[in-house]
PDB file of N, CA and C in Angstrom:
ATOM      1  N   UNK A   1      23.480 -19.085 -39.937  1.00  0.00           N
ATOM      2  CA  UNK A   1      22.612 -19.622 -38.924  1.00  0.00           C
ATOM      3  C   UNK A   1      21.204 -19.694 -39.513  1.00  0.00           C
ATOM      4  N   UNK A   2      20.418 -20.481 -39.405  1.00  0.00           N
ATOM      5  CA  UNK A   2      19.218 -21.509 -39.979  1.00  0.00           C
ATOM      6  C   UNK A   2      18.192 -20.205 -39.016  1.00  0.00           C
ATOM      7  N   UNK A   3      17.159 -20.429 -39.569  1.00  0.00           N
ATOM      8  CA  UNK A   3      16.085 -19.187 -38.834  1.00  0.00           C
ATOM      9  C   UNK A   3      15.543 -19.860 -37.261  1.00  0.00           C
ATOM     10  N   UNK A   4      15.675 -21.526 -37.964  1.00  0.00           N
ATOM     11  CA  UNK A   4      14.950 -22.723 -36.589  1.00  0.00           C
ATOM     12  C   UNK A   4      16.056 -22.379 -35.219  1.00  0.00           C
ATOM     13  N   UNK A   5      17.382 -22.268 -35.901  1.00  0.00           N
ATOM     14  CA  UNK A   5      18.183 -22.074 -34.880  1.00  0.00           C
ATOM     15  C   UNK A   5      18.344 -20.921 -34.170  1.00  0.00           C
ATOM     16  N   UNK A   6      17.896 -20.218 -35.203  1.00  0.00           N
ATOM     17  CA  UNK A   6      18.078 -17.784 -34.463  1.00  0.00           C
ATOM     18  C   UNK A   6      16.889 -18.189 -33.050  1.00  0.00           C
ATOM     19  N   UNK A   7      15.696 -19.327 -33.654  1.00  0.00           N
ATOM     20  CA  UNK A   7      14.348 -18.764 -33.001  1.00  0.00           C
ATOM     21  C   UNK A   7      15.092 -19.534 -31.590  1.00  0.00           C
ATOM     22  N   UNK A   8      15.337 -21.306 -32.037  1.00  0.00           N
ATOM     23  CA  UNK A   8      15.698 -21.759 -30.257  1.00  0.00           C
ATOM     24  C   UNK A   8      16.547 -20.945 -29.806  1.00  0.00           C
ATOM     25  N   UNK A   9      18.027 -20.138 -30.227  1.00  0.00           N
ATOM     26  CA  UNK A   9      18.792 -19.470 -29.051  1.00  0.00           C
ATOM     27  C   UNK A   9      18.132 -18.186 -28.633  1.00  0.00           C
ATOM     28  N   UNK A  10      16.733 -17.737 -29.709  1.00  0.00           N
ATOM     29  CA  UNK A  10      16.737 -16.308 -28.782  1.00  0.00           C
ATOM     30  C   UNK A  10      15.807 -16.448 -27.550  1.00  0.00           C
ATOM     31  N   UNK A  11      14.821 -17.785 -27.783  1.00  0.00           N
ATOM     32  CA  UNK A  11      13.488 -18.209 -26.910  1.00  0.00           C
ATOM     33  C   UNK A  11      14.750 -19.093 -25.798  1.00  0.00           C
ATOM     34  N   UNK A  12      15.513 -19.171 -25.523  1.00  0.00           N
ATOM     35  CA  UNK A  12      16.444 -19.637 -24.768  1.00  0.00           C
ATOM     36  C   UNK A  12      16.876 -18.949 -23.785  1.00  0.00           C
ATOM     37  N   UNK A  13      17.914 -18.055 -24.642  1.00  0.00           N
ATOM     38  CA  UNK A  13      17.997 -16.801 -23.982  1.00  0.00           C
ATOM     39  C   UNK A  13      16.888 -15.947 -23.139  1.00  0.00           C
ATOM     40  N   UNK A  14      15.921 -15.845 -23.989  1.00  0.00           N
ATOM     41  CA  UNK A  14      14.632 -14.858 -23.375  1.00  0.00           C
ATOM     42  C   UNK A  14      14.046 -15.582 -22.125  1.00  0.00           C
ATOM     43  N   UNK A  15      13.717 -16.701 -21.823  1.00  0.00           N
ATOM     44  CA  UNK A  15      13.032 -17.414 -21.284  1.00  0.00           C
ATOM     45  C   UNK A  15      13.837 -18.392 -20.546  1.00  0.00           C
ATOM     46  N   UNK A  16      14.939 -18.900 -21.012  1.00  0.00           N
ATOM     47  CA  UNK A  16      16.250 -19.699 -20.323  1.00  0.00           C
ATOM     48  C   UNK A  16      16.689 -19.323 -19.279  1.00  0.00           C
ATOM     49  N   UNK A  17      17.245 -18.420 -19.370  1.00  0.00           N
ATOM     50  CA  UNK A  17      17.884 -17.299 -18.105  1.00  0.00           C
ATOM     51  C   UNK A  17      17.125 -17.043 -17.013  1.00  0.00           C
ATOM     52  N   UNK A  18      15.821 -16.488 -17.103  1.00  0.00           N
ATOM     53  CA  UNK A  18      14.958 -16.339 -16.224  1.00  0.00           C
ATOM     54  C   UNK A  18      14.424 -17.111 -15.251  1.00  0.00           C
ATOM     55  N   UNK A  19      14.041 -18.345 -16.247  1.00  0.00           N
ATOM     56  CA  UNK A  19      13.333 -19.542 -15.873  1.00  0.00           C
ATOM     57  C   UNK A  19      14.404 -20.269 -15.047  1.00  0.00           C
ATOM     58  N   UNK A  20      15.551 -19.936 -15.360  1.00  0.00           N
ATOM     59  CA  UNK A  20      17.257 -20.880 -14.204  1.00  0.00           C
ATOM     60  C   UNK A  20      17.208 -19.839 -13.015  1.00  0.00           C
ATOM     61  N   UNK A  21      17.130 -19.003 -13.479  1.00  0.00           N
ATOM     62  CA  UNK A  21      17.295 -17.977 -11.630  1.00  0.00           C
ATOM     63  C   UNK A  21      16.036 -18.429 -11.216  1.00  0.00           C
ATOM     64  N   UNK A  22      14.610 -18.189 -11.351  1.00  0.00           N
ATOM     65  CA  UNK A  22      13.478 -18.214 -10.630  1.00  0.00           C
ATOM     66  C   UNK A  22      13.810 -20.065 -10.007  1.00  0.00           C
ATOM     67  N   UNK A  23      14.102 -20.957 -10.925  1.00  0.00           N
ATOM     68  CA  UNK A  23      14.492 -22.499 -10.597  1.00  0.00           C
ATOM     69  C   UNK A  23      15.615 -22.740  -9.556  1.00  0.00           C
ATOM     70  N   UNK A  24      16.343 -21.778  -9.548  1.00  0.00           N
ATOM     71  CA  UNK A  24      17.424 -21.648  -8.057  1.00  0.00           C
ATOM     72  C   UNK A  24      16.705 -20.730  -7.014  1.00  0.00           C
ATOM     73  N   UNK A  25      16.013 -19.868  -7.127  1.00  0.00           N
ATOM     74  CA  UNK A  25      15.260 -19.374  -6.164  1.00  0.00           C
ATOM     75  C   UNK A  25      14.239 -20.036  -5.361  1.00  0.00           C
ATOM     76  N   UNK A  26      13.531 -21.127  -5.804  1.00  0.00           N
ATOM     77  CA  UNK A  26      12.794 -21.751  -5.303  1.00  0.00           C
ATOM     78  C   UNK A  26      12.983 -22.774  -4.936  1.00  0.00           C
ATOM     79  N   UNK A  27      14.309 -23.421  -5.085  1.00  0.00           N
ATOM     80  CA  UNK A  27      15.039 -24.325  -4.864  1.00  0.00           C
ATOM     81  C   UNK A  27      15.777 -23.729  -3.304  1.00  0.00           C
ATOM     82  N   UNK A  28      16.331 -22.662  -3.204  1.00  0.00           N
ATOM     83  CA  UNK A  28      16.945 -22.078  -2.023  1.00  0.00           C
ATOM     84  C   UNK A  28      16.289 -21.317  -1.427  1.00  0.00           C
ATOM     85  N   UNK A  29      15.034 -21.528  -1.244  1.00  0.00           N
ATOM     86  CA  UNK A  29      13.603 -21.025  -0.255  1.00  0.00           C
ATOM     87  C   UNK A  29      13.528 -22.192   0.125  1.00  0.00           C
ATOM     88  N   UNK A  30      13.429 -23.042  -0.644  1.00  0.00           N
ATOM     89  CA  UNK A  30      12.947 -24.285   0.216  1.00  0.00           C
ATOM     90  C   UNK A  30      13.848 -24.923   1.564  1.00  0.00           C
ATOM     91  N   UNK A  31      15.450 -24.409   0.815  1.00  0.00           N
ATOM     92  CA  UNK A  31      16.397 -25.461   1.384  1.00  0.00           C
ATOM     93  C   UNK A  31      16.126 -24.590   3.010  1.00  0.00           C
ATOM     94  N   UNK A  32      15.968 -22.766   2.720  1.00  0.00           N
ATOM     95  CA  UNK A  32      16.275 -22.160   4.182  1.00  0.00           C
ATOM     96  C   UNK A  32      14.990 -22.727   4.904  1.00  0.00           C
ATOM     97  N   UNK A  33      13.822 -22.189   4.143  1.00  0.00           N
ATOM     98  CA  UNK A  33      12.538 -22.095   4.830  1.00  0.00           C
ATOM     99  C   UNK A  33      12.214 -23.344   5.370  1.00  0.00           C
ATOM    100  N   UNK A  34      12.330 -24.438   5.781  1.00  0.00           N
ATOM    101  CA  UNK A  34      12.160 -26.051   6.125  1.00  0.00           C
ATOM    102  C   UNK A  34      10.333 -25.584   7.055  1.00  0.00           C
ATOM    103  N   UNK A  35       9.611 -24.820   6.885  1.00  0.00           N
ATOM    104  CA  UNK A  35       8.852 -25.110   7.663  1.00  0.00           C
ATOM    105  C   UNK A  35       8.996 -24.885   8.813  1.00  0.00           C
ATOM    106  N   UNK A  36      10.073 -25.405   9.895  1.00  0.00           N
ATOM    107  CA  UNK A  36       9.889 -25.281  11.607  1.00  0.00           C
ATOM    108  C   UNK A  36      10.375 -23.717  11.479  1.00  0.00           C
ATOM    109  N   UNK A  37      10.068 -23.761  13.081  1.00  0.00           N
ATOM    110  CA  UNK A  37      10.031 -22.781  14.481  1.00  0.00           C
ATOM    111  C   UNK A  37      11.322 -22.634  14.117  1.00  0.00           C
ATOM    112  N   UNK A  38      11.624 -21.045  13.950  1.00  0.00           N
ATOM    113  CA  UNK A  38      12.666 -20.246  13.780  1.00  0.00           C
ATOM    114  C   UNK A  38      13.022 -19.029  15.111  1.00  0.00           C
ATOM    115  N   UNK A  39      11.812 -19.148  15.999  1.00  0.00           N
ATOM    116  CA  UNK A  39      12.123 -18.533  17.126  1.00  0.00           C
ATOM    117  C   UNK A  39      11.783 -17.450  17.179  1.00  0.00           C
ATOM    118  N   UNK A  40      10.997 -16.618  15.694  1.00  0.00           N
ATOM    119  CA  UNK A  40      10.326 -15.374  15.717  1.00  0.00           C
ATOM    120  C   UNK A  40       9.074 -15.614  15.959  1.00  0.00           C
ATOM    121  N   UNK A  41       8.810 -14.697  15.927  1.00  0.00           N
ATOM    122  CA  UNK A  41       7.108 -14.123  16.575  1.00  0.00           C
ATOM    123  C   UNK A  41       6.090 -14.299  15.249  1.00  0.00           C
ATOM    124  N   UNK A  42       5.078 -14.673  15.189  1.00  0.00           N
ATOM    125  CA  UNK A  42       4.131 -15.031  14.193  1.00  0.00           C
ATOM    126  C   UNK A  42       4.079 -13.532  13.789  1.00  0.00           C
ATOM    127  N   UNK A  43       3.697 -12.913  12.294  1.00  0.00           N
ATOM    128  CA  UNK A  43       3.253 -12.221  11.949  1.00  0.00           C
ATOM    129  C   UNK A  43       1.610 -11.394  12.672  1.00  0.00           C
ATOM    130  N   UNK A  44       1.405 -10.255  12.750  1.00  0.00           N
ATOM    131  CA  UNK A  44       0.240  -9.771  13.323  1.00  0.00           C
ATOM    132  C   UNK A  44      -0.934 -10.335  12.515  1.00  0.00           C
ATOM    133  N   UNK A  45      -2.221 -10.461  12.912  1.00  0.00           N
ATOM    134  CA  UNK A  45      -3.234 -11.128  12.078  1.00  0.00           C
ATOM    135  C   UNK A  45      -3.722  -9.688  11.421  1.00  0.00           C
ATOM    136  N   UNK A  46      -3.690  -9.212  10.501  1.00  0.00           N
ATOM    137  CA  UNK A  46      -4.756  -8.139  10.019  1.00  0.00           C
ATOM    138  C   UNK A  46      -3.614  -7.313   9.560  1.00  0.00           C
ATOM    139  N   UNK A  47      -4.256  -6.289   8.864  1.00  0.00           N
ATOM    140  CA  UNK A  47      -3.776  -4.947   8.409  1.00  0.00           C
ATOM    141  C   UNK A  47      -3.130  -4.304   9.601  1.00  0.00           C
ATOM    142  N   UNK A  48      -2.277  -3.443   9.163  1.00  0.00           N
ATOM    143  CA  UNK A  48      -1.125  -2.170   9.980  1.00  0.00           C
ATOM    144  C   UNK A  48      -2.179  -1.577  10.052  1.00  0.00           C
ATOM    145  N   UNK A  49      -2.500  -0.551  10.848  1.00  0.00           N
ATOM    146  CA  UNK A  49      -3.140   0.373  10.885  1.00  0.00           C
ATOM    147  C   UNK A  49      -2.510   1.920   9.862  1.00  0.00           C
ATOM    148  N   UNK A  50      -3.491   2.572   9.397  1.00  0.00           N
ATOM    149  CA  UNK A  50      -2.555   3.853   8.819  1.00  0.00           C
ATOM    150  C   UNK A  50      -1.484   4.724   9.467  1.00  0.00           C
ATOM    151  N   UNK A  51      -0.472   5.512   9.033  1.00  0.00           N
ATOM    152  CA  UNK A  51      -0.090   6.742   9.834  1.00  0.00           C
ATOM    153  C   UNK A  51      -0.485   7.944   9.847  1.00  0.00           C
ATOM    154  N   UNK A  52      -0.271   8.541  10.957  1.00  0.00           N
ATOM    155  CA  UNK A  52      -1.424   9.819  10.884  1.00  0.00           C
ATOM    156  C   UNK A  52      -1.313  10.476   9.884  1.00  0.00           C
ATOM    157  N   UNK A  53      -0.360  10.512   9.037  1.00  0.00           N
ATOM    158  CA  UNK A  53      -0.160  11.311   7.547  1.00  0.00           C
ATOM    159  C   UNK A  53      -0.842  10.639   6.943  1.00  0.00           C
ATOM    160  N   UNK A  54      -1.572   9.780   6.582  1.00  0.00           N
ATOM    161  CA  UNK A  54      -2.282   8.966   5.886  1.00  0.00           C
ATOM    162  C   UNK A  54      -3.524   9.039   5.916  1.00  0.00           C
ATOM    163  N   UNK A  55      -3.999   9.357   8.063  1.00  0.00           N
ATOM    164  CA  UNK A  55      -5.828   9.389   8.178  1.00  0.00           C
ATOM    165  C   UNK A  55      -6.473  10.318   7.130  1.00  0.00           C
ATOM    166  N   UNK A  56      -7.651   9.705   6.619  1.00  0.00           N
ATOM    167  CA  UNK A  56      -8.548  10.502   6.060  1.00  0.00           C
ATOM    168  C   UNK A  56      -9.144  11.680   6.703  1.00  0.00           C
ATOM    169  N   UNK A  57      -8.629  12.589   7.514  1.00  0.00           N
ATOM    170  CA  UNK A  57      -9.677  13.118   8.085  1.00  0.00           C
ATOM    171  C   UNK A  57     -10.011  14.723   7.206  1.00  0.00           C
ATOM    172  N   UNK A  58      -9.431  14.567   6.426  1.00  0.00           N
ATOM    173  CA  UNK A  58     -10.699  15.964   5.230  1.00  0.00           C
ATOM    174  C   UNK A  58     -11.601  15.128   4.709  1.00  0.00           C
ATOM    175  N   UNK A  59     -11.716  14.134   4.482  1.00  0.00           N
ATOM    176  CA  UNK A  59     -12.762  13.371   3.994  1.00  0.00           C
ATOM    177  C   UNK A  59     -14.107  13.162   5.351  1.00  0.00           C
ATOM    178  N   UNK A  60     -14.002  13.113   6.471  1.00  0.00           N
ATOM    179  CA  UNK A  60     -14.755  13.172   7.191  1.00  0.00           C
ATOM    180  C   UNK A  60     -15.354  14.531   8.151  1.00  0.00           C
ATOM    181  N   UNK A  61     -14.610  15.525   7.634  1.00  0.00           N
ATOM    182  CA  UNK A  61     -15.119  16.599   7.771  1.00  0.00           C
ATOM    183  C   UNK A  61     -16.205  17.257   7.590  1.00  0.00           C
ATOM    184  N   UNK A  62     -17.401  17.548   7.751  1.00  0.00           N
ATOM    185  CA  UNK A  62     -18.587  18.131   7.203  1.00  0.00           C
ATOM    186  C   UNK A  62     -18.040  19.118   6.089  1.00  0.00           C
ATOM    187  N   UNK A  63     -19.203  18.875   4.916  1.00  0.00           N
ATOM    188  CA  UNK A  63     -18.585  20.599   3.932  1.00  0.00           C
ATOM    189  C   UNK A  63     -20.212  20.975   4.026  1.00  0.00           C
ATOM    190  N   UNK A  64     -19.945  22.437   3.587  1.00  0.00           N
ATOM    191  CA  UNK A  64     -20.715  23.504   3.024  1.00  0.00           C
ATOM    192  C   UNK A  64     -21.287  22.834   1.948  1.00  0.00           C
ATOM    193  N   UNK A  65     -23.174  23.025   2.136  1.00  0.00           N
ATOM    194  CA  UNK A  65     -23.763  22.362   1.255  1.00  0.00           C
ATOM    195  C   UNK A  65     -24.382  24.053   0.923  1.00  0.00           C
ATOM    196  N   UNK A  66     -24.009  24.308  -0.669  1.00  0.00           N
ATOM    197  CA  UNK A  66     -24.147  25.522  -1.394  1.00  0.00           C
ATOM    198  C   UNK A  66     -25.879  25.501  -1.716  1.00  0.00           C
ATOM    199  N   UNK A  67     -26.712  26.980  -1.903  1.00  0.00           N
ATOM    200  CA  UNK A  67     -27.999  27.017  -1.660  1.00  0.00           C
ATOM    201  C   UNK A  67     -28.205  27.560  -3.490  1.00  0.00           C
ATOM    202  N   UNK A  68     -28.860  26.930  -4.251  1.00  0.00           N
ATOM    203  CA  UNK A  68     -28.879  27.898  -5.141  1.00  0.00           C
ATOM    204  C   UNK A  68     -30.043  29.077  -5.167  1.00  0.00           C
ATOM    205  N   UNK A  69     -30.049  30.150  -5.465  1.00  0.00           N
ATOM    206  CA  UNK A  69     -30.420  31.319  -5.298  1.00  0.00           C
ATOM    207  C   UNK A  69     -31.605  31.279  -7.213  1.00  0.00           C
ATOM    208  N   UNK A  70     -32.521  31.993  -6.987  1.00  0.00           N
ATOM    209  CA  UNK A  70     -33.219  32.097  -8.440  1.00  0.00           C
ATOM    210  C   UNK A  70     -32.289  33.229  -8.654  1.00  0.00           C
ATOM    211  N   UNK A  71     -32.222  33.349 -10.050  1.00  0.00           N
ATOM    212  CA  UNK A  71     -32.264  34.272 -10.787  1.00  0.00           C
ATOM    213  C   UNK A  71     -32.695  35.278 -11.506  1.00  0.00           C
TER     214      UNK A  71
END
């Protein structure tokens, strides 16, 4: 096998394969997604809010502001 030929089947392979699934994927988004009214509810406008495991609230806590003392 010729080196011209190692390089097209491995850039084929590497990049072939990928580039055919992502090319059927976007091909069968299109066919479901048509654009219209599917009968669900629009997405919320904005961010989720956090869960309470998440609030910052040690961060809004006052801290102890330390005094230094002479020596």
């Amino acid at each position: 096998m010729t080196s011209a030929t190692y390089v097209i089947l491995s850039g084929a392979l590497s990049f072939g394969a990928p580039l055919a699934v992502a090319v059927y994927e976007i091909v069968t988004l299109r066919r479901r997604g048509g654009g219209g009214d599917d009968g669900r509810d629009p997405p919320p406008a904005g961010p989720k809010p956090l869960p309470d495991c998440l609030q910052p609230h040690v961060l809004l806590q006052p801290r102890r502001i330390r005094e230094l003392q002479d020596a």
